[in-house]
Tab-separated table of C-alpha atoms in Angstrom:
chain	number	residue	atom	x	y	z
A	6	UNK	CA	14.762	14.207	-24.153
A	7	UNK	CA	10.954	13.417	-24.871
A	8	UNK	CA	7.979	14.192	-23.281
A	9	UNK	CA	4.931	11.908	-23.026
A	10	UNK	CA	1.590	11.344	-20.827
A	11	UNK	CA	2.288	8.230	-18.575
A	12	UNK	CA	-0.256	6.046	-16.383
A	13	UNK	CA	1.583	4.000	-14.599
A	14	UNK	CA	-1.263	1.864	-12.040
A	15	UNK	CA	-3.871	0.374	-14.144
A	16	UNK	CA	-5.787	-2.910	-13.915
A	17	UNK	CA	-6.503	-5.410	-16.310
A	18	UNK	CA	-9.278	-8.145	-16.136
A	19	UNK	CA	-7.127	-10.463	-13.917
A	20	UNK	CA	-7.871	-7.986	-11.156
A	21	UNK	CA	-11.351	-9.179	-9.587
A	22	UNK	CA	-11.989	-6.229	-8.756
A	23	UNK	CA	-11.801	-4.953	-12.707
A	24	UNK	CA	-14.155	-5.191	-15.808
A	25	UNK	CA	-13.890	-7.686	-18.052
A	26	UNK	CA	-13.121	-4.940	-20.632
A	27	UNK	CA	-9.807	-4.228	-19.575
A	28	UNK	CA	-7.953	-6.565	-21.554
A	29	UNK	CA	-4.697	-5.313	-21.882
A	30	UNK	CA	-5.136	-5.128	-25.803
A	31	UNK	CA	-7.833	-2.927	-25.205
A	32	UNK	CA	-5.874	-0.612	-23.046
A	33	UNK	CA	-2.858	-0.527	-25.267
A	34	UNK	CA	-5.385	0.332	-27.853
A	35	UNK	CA	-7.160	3.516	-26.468
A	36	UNK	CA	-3.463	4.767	-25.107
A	37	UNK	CA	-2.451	5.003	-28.801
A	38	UNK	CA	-5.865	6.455	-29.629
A	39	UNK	CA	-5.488	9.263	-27.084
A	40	UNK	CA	-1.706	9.881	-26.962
A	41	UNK	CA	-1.157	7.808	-23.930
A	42	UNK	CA	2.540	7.421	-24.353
A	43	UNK	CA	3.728	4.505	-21.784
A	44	UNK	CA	1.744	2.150	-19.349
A	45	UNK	CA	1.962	-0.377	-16.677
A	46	UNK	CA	-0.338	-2.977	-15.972
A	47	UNK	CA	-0.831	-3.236	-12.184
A	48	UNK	CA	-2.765	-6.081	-10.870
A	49	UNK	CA	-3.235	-6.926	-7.246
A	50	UNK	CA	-0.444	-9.118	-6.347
A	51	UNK	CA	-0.276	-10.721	-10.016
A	52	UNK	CA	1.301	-9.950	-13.517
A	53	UNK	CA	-0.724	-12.702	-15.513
A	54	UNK	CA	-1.355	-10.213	-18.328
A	55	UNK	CA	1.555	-7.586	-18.419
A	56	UNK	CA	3.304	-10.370	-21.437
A	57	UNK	CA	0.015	-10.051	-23.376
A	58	UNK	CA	0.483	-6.119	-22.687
A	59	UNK	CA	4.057	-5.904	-23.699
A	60	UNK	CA	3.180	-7.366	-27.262
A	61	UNK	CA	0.225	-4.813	-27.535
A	62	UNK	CA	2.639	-2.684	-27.144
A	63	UNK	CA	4.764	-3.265	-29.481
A	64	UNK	CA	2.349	-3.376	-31.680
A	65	UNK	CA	0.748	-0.029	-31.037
A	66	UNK	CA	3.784	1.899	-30.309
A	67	UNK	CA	3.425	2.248	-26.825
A	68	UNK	CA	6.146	1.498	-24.037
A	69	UNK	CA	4.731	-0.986	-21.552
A	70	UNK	CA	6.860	-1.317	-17.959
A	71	UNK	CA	6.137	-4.617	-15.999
A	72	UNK	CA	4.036	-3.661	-12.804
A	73	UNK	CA	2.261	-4.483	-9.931
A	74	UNK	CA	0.164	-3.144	-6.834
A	75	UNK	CA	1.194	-5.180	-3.731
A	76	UNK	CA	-0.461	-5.669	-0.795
A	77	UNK	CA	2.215	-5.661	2.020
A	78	UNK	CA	1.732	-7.093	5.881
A	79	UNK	CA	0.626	-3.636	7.058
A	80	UNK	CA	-2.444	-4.069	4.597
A	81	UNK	CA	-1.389	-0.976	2.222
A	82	UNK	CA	-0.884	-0.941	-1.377
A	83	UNK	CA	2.404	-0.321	-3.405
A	84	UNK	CA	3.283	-0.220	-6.946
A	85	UNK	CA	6.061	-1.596	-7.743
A	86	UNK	CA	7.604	-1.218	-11.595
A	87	UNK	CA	10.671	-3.106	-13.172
A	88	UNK	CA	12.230	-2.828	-16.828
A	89	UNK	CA	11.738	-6.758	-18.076
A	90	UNK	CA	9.347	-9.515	-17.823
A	91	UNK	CA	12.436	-11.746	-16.234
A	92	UNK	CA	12.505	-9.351	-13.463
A	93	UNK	CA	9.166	-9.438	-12.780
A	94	UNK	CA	9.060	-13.158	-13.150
A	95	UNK	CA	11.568	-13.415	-10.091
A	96	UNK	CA	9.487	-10.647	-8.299
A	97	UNK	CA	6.204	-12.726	-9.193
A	98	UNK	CA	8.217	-15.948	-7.312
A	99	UNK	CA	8.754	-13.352	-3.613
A	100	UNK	CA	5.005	-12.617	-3.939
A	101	UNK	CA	3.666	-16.217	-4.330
A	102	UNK	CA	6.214	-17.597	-1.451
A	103	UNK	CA	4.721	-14.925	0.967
A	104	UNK	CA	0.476	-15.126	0.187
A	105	UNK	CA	-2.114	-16.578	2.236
A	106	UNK	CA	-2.852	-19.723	-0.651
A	107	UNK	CA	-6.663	-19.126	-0.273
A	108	UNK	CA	-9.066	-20.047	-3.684
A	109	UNK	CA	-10.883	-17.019	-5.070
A	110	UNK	CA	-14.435	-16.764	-4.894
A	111	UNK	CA	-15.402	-15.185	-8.357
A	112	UNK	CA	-18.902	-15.005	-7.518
A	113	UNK	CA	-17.929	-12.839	-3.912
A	114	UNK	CA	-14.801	-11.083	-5.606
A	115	UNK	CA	-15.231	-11.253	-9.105
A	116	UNK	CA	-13.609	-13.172	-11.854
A	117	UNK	CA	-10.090	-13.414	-12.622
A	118	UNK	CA	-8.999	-13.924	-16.231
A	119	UNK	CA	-5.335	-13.868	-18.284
A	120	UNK	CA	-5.895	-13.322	-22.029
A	121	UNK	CA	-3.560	-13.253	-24.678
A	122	UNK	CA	-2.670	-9.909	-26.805
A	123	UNK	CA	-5.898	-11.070	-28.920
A	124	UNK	CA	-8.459	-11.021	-25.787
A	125	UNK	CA	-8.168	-14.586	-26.474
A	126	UNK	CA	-9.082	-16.054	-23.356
A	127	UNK	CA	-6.197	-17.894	-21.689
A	128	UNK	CA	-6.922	-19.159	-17.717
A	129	UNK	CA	-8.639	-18.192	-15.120
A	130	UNK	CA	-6.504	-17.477	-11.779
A	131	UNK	CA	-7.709	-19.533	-8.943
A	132	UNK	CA	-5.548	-17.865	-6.166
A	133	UNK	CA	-6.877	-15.347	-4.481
A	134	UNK	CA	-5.277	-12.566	-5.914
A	135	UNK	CA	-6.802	-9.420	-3.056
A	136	UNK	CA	-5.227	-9.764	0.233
A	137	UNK	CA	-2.261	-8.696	1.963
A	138	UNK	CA	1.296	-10.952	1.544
A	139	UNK	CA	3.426	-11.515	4.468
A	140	UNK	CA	6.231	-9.184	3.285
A	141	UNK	CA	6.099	-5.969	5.549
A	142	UNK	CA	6.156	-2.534	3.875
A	143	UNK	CA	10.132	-2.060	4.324
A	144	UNK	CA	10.325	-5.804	3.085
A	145	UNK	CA	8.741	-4.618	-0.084
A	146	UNK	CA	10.723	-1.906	-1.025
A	147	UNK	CA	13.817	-3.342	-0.283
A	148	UNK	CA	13.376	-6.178	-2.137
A	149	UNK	CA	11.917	-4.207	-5.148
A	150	UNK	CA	14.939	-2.203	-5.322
A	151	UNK	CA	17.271	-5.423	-4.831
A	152	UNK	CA	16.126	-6.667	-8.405
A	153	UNK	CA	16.299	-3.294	-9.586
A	154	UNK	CA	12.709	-1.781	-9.686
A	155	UNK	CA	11.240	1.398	-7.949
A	156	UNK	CA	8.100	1.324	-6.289
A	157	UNK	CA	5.600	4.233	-4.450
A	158	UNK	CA	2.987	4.269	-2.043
A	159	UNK	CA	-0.234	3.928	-3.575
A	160	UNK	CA	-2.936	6.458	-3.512
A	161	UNK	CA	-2.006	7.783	-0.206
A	162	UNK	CA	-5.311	10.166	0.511
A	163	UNK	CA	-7.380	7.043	0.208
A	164	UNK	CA	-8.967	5.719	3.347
A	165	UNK	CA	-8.661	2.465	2.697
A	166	UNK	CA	-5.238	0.450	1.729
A	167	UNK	CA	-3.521	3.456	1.902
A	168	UNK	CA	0.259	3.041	3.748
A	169	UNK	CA	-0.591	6.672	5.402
A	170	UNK	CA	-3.945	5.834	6.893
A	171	UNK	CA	-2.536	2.267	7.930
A	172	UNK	CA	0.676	3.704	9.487
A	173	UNK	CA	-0.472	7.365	10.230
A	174	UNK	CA	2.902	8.669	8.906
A	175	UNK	CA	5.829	7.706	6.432
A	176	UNK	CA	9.011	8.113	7.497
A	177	UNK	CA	12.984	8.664	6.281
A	178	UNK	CA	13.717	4.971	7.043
A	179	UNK	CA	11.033	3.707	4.352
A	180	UNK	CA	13.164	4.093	1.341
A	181	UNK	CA	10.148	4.263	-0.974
A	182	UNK	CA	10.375	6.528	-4.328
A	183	UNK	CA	7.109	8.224	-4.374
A	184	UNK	CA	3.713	8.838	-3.375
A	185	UNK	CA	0.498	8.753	-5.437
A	186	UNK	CA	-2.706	10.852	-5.432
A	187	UNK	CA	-5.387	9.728	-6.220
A	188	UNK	CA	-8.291	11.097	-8.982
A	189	UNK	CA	-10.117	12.298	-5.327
A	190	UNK	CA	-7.829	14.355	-4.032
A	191	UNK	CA	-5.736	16.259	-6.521
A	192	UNK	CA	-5.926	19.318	-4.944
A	193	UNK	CA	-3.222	17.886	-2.857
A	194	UNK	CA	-0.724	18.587	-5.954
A	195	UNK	CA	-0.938	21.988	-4.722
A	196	UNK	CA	-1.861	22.129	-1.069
A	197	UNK	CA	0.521	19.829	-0.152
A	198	UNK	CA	-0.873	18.902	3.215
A	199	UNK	CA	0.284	15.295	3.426
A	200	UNK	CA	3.570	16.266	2.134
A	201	UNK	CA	5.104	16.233	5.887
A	202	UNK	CA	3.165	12.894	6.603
A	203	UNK	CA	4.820	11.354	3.747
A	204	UNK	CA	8.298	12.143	4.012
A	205	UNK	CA	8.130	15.046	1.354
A	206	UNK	CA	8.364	12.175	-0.501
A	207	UNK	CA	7.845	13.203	-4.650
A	208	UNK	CA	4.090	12.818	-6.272
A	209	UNK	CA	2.867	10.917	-8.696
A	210	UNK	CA	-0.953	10.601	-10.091
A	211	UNK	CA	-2.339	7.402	-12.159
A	212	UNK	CA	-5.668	6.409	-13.247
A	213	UNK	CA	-5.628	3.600	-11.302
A	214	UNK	CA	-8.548	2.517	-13.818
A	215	UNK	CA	-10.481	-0.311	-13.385
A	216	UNK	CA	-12.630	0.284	-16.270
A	217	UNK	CA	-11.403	1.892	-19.760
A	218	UNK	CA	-13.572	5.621	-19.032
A	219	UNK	CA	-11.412	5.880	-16.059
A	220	UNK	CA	-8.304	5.157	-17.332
A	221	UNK	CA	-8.926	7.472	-20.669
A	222	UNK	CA	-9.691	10.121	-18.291
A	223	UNK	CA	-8.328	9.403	-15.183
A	224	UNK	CA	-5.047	11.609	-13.805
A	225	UNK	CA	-1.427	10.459	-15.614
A	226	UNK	CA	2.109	11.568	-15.203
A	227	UNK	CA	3.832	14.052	-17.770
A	228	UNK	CA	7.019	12.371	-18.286
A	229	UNK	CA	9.934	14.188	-19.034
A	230	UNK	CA	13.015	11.317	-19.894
A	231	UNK	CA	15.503	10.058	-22.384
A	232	UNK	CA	14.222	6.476	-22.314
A	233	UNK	CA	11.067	5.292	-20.089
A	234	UNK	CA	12.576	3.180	-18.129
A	235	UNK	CA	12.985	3.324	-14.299
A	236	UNK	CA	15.859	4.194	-13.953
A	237	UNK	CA	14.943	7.308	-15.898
A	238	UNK	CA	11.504	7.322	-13.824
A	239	UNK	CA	13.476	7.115	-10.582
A	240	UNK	CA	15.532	10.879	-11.674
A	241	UNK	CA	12.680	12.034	-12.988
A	242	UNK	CA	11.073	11.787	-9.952
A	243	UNK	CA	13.934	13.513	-8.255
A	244	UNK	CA	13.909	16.201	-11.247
A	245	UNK	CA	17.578	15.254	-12.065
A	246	UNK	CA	19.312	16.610	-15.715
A	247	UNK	CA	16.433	18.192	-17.226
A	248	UNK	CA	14.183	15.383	-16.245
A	249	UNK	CA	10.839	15.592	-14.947
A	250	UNK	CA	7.584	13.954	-14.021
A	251	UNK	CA	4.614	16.353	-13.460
A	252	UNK	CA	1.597	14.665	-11.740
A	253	UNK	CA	-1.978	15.942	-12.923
A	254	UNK	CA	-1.769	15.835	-16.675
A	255	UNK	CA	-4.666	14.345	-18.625
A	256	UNK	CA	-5.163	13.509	-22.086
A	257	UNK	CA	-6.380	16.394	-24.452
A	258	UNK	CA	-6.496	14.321	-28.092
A	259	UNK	CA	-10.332	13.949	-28.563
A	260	UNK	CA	-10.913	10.839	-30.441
B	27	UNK	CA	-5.810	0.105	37.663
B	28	UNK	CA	-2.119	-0.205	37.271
B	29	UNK	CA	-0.841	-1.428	34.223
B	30	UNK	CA	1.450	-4.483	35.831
B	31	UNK	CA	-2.079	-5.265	37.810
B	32	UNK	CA	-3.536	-5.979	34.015
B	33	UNK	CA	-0.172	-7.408	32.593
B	34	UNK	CA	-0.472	-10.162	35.637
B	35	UNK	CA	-3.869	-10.989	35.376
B	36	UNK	CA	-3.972	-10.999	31.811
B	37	UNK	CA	-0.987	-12.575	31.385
B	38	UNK	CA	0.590	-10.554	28.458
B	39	UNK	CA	4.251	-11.057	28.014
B	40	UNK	CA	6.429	-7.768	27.584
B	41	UNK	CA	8.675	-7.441	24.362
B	42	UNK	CA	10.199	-4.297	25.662
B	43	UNK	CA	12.392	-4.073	29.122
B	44	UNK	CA	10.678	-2.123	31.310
B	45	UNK	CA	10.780	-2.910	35.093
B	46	UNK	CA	8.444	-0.467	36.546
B	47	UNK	CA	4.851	-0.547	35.418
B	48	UNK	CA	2.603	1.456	38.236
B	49	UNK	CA	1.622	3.598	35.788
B	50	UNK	CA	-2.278	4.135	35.798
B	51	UNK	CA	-4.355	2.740	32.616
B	52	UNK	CA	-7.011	5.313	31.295
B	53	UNK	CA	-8.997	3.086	29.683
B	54	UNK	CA	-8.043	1.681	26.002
B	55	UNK	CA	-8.848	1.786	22.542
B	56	UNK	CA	-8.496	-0.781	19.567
B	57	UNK	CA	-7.671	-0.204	15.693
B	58	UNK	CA	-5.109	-1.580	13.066
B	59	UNK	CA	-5.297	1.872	11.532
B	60	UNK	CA	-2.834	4.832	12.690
B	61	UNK	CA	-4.036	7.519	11.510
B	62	UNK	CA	-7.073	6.433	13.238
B	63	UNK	CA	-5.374	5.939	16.697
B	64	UNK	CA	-3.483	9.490	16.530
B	65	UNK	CA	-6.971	11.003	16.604
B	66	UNK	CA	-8.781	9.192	19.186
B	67	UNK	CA	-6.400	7.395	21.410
B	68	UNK	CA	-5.643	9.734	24.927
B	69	UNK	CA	-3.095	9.714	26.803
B	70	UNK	CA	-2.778	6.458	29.357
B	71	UNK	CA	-4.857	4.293	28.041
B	72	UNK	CA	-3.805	0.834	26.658
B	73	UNK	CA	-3.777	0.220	22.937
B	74	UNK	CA	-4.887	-2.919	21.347
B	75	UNK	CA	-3.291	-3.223	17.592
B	76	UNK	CA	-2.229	-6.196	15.354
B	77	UNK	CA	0.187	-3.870	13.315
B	78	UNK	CA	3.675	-4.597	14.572
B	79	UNK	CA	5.664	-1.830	12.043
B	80	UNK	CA	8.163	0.765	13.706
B	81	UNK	CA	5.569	3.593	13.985
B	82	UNK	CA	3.179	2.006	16.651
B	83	UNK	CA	5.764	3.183	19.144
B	84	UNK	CA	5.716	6.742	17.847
B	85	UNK	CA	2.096	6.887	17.480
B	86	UNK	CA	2.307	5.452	21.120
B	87	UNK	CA	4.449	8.079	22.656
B	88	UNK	CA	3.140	10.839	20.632
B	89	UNK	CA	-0.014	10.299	22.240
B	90	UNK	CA	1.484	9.700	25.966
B	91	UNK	CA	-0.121	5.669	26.396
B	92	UNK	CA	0.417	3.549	28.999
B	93	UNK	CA	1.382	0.484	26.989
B	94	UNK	CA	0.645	-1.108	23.258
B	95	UNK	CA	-0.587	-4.817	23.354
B	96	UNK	CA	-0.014	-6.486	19.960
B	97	UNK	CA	-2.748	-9.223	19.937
B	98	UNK	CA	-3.117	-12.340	17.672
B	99	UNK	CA	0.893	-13.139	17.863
B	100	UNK	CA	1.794	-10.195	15.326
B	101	UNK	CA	4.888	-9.856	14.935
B	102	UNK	CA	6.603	-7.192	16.669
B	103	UNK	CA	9.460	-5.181	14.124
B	104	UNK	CA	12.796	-4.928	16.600
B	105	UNK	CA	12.450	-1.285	15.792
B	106	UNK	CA	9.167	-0.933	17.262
B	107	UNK	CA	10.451	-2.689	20.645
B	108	UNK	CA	13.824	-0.371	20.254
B	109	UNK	CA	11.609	2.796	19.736
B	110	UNK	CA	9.092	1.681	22.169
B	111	UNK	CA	12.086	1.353	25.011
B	112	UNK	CA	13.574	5.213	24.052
B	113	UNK	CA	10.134	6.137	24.466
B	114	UNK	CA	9.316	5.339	27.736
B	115	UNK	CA	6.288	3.310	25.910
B	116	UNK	CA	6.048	-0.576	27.487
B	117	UNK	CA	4.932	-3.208	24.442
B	118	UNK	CA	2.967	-6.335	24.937
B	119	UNK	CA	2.709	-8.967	22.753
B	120	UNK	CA	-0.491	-11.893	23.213
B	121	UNK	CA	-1.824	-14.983	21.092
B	122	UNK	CA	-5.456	-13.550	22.055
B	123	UNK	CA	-7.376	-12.233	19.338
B	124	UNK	CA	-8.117	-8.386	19.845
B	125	UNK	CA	-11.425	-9.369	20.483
B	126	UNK	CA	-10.449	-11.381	23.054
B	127	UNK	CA	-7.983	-9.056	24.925
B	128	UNK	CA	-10.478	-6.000	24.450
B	129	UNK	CA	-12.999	-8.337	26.128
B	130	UNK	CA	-10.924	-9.140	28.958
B	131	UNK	CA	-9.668	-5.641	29.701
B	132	UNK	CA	-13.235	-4.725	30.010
B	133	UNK	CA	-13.985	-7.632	32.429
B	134	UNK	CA	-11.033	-6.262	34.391
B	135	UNK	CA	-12.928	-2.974	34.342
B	136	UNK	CA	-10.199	-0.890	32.106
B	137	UNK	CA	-13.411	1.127	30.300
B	138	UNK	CA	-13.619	4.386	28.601
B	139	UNK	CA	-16.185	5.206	31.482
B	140	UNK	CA	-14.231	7.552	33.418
B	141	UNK	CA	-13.908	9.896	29.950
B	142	UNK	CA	-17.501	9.416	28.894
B	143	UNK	CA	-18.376	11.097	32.833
């Protein structure tokens, strides 16, 4: 079994709504500087720059796990995560049959850029990336955990794009894996207020960093597994065999 | 004003299978966010919403409404209209915008007035 700090939503410069210094080379870079242990790249509806990620982290010694924050039909974010590039390729193909097709506005939204594992710029994304696809919430999960991925609700205390505050409740039929915290509330860790709301469903915290300060010192996971991969997430989660994933851990290593 | 007085005149088609609908309407309220509704909504008035998930109907009876209209042709989940028919709770479905529909329920005179006195 090993134990390791894990952030899990973060955004790299193809989100428009990150800074350009979140190249994913950058991010794979301070992880192994401050004993970050395993990632996942999250943009919003898009996965332009988890392959530039994945040979980071190779590189660096850190495990990288394909992601991505949807926006489902009920206009609330979840992240979803899978083991391989190929399965997020064929998740990648669900999400662009079921978006709007509307041209970003960079200069209104913010740039959207895929780089290599160099920061070597590669494309800009034209799509809009924000904006909610036409698979519902239910839709989402299912179909995440039909090519063999987990997902959670994302920072459920937020008050905006939150699956709570959209749908006022979670309940037993939404086979989602987790919840998330955000940074702004993780007082909830221990008051467990929305716990009820959400269908005791387990916690998780992430940076959900859209700049590198944030994601060095934003809120991570630590990971208790044999492997990181989700199926080892998914017990972890449910604190099966000795496994374990304890939100609210943050990096001590002082670089 | 009864509700099947504002479901004629507005002409808002029922997804649910309710026969009776004398109930009184209390006025309305319109948001696309739950947890929003489940602290202002009161009971019997009409709720305009373009989320068409399973919970609507649970928010809806929680709170004791007369009837949900889904505006803008959202699509209404089947376990929304199943819920919303266990629940006593009538569901409406319209190709008006919510703007639209909130305007014409005021023109009808269904206004938070009464509350306000």
């Amino acid at each position: 079994m090993k134990e390791l700090l894990a952030d899990f939503h973060i955004h790299s410069l193809l989100s428009p709504c990150a800074e350009v210094e979140m190249t994913p080379h950058h991010i794979i870079l301070r992880a192994a500087q401050y004993g970050i242990g395993a990632v996942a790249i999250t943009d919003h509806n898009a996965s332009g720059n988890i392959p530039a990620a994945l040979e980071a982290g190779a590189q660096y010694g850190i495990v990288v796990l394909p992601g991505m924050e949807v926006e489902c039909a009920e206009e609330a974010h979840i992240v979803v995560l899978f083991d391989t590039m190929e399965q997020m390729d064929a998740w990648q193909q669900i999400i662009d049959a079921s978006r709007s097709g509307l041209k970003n506005v960079p200069e209104k939204f913010g740039g959207q850029f895929v780089v290599d594992a160099e920061d070597n710029f590669i494309r800009e994304e034209e799509k809009m990336l924000l904006g909610s696809c036409r698979l519902t919430a239910a839709e989402v999960v299912d179909k995440c955990h039909a090519l063999g991925g987990i997902c959670w609700a994302a920072h459920i205390d937020k008050r905006a794009y939150s699956l709570l505050t959209q749908l006022g409740f979670i309940g037993s039929s939404l086979q989602i894996d987790g919840a998330e915290i955000s940074r702004n509330s993780l007082a909830e860790l221990s008051d467990k207020k929305l716990k009820p709301l959400v269908d005791n469903k387990p916690y998780l915290t992430n940076s959900d960093a859209h700049m590198i300060d944030d994601f060095i010192h934003g809120p991570k996971n630590l990971l208790r597994v044999e492997q990181v991969n989700t199926t080892e997430i998914k017990k972890a989660l449910q604190n099966i065999g000795g496994r374990s994933l304890q939100p609210g851990a943050f990096v001590t290593e002082k670089v | 004003m009864k509700l099947n007085e504002v479901v004629t005149k507005l002409k808002l088609q029922q997804v649910t299978s309710f026969a009776k609908l004398d109930m009184v309407v209390q006025g309305g309220y319109v948001s696309d966010l739950l947890s929003n509704v489940m602290g202002q909504a009161k009971p019997g008035m009409i709720w305009v919403t373009m989320q068409g998930h399973h919970n609507i109907a649970a928010v809806g009876s929680l709170i004791g409404l007369a009837a949900i209209i889904v505006a803008g042709d959202a699509k209404v989940e089947q376990d929304a209209i199943e819920k919303g028919n266990d629940n006593d709770l009538p569901i409406f479905v319209t190709a008006l915008s919510s703007y639209d529909i909130v305007g014409a329920l005021n023109k009808l005179g269904v206004t938070n007035e009464q509350e306000k006195k």
